[in-house]
mmCIF file of C-alpha atoms in Angstrom:
data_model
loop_
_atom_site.group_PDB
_atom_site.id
_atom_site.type_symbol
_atom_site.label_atom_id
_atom_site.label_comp_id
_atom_site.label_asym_id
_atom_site.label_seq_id
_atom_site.Cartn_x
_atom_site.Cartn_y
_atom_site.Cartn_z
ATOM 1 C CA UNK N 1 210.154 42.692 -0.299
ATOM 2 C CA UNK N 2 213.652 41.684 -1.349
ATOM 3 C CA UNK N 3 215.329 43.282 -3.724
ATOM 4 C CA UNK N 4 218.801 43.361 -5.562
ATOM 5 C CA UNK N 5 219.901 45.694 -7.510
ATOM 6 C CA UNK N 6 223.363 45.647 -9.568
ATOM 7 C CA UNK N 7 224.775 48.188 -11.231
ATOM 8 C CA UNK N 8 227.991 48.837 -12.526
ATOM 9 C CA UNK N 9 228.238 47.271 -16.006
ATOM 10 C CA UNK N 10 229.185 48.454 -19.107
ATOM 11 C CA UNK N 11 231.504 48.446 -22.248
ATOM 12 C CA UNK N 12 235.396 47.607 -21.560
ATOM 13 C CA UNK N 13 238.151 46.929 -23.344
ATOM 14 C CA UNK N 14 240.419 43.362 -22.751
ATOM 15 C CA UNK N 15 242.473 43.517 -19.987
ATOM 16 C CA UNK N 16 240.693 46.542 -18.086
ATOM 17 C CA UNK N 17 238.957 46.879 -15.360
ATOM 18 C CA UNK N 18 235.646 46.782 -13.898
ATOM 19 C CA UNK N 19 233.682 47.102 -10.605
ATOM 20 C CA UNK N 20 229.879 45.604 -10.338
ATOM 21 C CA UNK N 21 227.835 46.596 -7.284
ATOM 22 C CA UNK N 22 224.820 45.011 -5.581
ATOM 23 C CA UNK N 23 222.403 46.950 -3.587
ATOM 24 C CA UNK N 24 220.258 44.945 -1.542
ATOM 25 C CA UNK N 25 216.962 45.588 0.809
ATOM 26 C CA UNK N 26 214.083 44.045 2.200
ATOM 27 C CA UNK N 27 215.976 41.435 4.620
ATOM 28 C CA UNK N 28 218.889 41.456 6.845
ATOM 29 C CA UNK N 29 221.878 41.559 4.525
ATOM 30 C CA UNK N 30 224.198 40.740 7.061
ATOM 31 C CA UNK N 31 222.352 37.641 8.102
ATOM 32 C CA UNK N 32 223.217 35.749 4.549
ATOM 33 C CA UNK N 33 226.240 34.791 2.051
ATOM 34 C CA UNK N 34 225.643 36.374 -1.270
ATOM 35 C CA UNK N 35 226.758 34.994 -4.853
ATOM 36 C CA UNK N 36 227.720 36.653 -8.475
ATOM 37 C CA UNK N 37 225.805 34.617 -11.718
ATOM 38 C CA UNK N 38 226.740 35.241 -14.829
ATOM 39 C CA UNK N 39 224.939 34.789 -18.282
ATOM 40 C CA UNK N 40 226.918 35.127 -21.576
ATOM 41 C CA UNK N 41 225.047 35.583 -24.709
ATOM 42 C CA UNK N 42 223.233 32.811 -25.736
ATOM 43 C CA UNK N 43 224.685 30.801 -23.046
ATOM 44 C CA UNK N 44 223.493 29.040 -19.610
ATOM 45 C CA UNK N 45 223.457 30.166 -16.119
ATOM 46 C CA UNK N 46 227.176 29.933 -14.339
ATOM 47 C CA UNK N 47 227.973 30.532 -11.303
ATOM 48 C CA UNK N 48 230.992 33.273 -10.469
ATOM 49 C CA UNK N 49 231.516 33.819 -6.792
ATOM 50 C CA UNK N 50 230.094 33.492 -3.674
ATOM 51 C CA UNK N 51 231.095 35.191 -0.090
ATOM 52 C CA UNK N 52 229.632 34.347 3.956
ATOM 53 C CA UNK N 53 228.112 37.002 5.614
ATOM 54 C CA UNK N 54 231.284 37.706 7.507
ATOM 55 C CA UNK N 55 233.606 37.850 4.337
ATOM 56 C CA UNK N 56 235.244 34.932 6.019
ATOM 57 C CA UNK N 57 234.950 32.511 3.223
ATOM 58 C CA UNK N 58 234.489 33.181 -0.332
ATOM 59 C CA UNK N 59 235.061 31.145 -3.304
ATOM 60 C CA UNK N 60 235.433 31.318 -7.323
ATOM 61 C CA UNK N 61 234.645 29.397 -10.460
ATOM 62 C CA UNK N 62 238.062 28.350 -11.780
ATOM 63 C CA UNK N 63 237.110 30.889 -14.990
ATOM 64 C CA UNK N 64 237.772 33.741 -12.969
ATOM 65 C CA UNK N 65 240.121 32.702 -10.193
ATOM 66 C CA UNK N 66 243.176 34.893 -9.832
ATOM 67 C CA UNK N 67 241.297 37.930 -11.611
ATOM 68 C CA UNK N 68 238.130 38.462 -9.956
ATOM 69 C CA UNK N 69 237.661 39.333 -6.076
ATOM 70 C CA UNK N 70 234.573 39.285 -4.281
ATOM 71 C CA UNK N 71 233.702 41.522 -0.988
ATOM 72 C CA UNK N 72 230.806 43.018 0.672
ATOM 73 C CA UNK N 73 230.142 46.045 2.958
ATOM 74 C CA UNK N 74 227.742 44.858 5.353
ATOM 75 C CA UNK N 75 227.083 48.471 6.679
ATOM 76 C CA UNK N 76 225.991 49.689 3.454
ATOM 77 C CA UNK N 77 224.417 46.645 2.606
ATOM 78 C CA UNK N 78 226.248 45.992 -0.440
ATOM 79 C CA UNK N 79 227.992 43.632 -2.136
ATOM 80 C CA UNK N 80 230.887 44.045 -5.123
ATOM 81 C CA UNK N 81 232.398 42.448 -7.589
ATOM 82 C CA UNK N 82 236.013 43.468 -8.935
ATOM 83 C CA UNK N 83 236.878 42.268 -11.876
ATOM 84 C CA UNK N 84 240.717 42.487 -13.691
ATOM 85 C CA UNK N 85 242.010 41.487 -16.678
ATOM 86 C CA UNK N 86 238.901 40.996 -18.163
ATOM 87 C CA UNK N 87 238.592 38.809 -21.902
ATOM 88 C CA UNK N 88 236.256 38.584 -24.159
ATOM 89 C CA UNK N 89 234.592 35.378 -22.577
ATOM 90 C CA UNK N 90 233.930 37.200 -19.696
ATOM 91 C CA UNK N 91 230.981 39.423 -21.761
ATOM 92 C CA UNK N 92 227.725 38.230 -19.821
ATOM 93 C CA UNK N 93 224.800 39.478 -17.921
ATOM 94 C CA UNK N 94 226.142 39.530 -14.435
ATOM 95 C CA UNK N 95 223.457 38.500 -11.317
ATOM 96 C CA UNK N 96 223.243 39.107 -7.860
ATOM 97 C CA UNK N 97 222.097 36.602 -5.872
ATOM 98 C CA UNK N 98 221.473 36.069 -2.121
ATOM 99 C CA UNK N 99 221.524 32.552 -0.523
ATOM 100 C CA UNK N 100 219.063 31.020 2.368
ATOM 101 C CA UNK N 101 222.485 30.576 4.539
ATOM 102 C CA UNK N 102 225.313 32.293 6.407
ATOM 103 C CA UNK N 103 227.573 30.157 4.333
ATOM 104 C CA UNK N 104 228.302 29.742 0.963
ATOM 105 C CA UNK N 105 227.746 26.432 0.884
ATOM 106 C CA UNK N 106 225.697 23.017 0.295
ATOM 107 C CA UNK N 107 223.113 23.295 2.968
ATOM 108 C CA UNK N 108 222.007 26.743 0.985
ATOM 109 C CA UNK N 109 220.644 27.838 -2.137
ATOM 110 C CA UNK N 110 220.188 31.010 -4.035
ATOM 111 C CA UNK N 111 216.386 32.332 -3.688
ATOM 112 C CA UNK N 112 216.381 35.836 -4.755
ATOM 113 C CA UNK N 113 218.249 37.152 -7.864
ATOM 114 C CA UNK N 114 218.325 40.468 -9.216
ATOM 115 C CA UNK N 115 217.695 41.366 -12.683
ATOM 116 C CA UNK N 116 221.474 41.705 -13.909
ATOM 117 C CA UNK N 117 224.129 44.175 -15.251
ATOM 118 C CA UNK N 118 225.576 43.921 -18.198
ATOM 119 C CA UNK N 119 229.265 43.398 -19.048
ATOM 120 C CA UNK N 120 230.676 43.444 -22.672
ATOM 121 C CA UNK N 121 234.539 43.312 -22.699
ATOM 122 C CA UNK N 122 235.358 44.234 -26.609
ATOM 123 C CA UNK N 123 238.477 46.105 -28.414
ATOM 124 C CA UNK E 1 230.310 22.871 -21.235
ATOM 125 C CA UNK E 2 227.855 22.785 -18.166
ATOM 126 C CA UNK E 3 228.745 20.862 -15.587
ATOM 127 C CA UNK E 4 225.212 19.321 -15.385
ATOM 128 C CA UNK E 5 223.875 18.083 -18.204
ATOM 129 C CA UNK E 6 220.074 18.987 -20.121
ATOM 130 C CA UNK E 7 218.325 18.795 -23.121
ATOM 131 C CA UNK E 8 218.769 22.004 -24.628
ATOM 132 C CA UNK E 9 214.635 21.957 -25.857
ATOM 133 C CA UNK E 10 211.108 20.686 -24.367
ATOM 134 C CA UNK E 11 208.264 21.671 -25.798
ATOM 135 C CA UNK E 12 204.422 20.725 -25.340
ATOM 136 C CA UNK E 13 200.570 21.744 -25.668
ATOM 137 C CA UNK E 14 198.453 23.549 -23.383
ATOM 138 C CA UNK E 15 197.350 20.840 -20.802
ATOM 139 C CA UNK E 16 200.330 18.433 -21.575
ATOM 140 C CA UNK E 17 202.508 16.866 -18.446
ATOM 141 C CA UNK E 18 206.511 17.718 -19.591
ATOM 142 C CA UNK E 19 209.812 16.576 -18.106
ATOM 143 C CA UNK E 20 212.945 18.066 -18.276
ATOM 144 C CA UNK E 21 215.929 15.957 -17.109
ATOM 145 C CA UNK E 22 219.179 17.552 -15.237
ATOM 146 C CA UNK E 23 222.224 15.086 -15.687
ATOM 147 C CA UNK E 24 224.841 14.942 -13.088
ATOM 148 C CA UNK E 25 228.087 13.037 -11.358
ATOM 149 C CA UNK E 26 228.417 11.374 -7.353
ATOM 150 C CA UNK E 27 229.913 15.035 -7.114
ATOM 151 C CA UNK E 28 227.052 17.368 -7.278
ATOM 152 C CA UNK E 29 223.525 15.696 -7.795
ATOM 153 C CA UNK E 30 224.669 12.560 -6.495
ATOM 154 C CA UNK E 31 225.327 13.640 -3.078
ATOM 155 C CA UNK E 32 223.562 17.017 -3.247
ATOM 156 C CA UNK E 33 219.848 18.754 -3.405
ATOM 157 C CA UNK E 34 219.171 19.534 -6.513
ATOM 158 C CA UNK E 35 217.131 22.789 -7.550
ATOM 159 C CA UNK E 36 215.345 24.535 -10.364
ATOM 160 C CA UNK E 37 214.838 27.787 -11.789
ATOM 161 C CA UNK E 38 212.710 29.423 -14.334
ATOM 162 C CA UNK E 39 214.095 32.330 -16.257
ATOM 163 C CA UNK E 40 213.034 34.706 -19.149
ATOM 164 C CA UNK E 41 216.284 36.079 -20.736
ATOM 165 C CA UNK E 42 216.709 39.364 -19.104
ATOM 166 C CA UNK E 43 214.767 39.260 -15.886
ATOM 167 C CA UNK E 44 215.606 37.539 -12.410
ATOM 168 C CA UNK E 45 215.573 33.746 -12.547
ATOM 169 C CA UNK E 46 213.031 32.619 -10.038
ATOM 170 C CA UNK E 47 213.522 29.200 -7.607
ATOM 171 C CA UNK E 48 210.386 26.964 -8.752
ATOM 172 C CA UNK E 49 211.841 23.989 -6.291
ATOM 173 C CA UNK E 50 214.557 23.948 -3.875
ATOM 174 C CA UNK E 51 215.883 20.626 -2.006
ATOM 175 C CA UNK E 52 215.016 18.527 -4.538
ATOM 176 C CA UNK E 53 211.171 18.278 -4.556
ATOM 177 C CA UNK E 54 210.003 21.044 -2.355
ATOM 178 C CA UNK E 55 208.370 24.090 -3.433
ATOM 179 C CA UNK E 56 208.520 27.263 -2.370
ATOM 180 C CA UNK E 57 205.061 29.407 -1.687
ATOM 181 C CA UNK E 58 203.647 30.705 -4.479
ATOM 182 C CA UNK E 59 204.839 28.195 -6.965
ATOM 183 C CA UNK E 60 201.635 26.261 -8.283
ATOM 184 C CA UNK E 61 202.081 22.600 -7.635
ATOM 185 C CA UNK E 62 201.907 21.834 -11.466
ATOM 186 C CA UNK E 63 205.574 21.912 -10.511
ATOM 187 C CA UNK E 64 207.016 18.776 -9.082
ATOM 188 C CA UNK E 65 211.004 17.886 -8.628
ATOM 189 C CA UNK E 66 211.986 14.798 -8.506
ATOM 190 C CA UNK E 67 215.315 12.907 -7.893
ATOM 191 C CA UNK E 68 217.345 9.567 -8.395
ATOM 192 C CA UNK E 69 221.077 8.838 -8.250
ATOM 193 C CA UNK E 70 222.875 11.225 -10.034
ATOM 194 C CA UNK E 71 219.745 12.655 -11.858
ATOM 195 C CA UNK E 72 217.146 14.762 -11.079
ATOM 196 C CA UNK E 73 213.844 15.730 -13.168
ATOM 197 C CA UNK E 74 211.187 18.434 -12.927
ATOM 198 C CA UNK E 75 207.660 17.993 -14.728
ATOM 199 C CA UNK E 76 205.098 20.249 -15.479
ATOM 200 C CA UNK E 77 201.728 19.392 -15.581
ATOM 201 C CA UNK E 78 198.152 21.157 -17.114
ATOM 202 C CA UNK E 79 200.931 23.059 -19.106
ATOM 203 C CA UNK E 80 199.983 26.591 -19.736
ATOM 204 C CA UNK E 81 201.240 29.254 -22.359
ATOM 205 C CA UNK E 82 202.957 31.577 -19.650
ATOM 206 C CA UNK E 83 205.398 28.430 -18.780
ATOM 207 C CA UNK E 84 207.128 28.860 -22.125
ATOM 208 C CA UNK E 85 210.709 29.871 -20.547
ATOM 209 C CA UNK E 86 213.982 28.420 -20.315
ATOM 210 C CA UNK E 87 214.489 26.279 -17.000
ATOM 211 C CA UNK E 88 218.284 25.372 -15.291
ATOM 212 C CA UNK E 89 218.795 22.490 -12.604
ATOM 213 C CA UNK E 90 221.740 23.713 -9.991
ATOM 214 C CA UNK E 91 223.311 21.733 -7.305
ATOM 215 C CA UNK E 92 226.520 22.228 -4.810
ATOM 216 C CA UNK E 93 229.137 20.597 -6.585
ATOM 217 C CA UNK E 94 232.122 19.085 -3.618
ATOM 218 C CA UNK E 95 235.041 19.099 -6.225
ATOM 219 C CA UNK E 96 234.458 22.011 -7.272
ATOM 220 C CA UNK E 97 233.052 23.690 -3.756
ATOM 221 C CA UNK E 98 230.738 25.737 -5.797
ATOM 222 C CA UNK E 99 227.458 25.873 -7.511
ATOM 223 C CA UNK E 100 227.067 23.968 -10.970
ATOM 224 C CA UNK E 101 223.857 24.856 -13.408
ATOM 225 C CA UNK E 102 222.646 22.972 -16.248
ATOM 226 C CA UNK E 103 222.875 24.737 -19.860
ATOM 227 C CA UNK E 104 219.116 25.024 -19.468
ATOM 228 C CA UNK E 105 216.653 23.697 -21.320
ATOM 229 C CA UNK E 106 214.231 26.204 -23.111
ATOM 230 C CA UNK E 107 210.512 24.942 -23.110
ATOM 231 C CA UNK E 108 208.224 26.133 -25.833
ATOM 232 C CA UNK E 109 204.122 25.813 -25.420
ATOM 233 C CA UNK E 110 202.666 24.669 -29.202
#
């Protein structure tokens, strides 16, 4: 059975930092790209990030280009999230989600999420 | 603002057919699958179709996807209470080389 599992969340003030974590079983981590959703309160779905199984390409939403970086230790089956400078849009329900390819990319698709952290970035 | 567009309601009765639409550009539905989730606020959204119109196992085929140009649609027939849920189309979008979601579209059983 898959599972994700982040962790990580919490209350921060703007412009500090904070580091989410994914822990993942049930299927070959290293075999797939994995991806960061967020939800902000009373908002849609958007997506954040999204890194290959090698680390070799990664991407971001313009939002959070420049302060968020994406990585993943294959080894510990785990994937991260830093996030700096964060603002007060940035408050959401962070998910992890794996993809069906290798790739970040069109040919996959996210089908397994976990149920989410949560992020609140207030003075 | 979403990048893909849906009504932000649906609603129906217990054995009713509804459709929920999923607006897009030649960017991201137009020349991408399209794909559907359902999520309860708090839990893990879960893929009800994937590639446009396919479902994955374990989805009851009272889910169908469906799409045209630069929209897409998913109905839901012999509607049943535990449907109530929001739903979000997603696609690849090129410009942006990322995902784009809809702002969801939460569907309420009468």
């Amino acid at each position: 059975e898959v599972q994700l599992v982040e962790s990580g969340g919490g209350l921060v003030r703007p412009g500090r930092s904070l580091r989410l974590s994914c822990a993942a079983s049930g299927f070959t981590f290293d075999d797939y790209a994995m991806h960061w959703v967020r939800q902000a309160p009373g908002k849609g779905l958007e997506w954040v990030s999204g890194i290959s199984w090698n680390s070799g390409s990664i991407g971001y939403a313009d939002s959070v280009k420049g302060r968020f970086t994406i990585s993943r230790d294959n080894a510990k089956n785990s994937l991260y999230l830093q996030m700096n400078s964060l603002r007060a849009e940035d408050t959401a329900l962070y998910y992890c989600a794996k993809d069906t390819g290798d790739y970040y990319d069109s040919n996959g698709y996210n089908d397994y999420w976990g149920q989410g952290t949560l992020v609140t970035v207030s003075s | 603002q979403s990048v893909l567009t849906q009504p932000p309601s649906a609603s129906g009765t217990p054995g009713q057919r509804v459709s929920i639409s999923c607006s897009g550009s030649s960017s991201n539905v137009g020349s991408n699958y399209v794909y559907w989730y359902q999520h309860l606020p708090g839990t893990a959204p879960k893929l009800l179709i994937y590639r446009n119109n396919q479902r994955p196992s374990g989805v009851p085929d009272r889910f169908s996807g469906s799409k045209s140009g630069t929209s897409a649609s998913l109905a839901i027939s012999g509607l049943r209470s535990e449907d109530e849920a929001d739903y979000y189309c997603a696609a690849w979008d090129d410009s942006l080389s990322g995902r784009v979601f809809g702002g969801g579209t939460k569907l309420t059983v009468l």
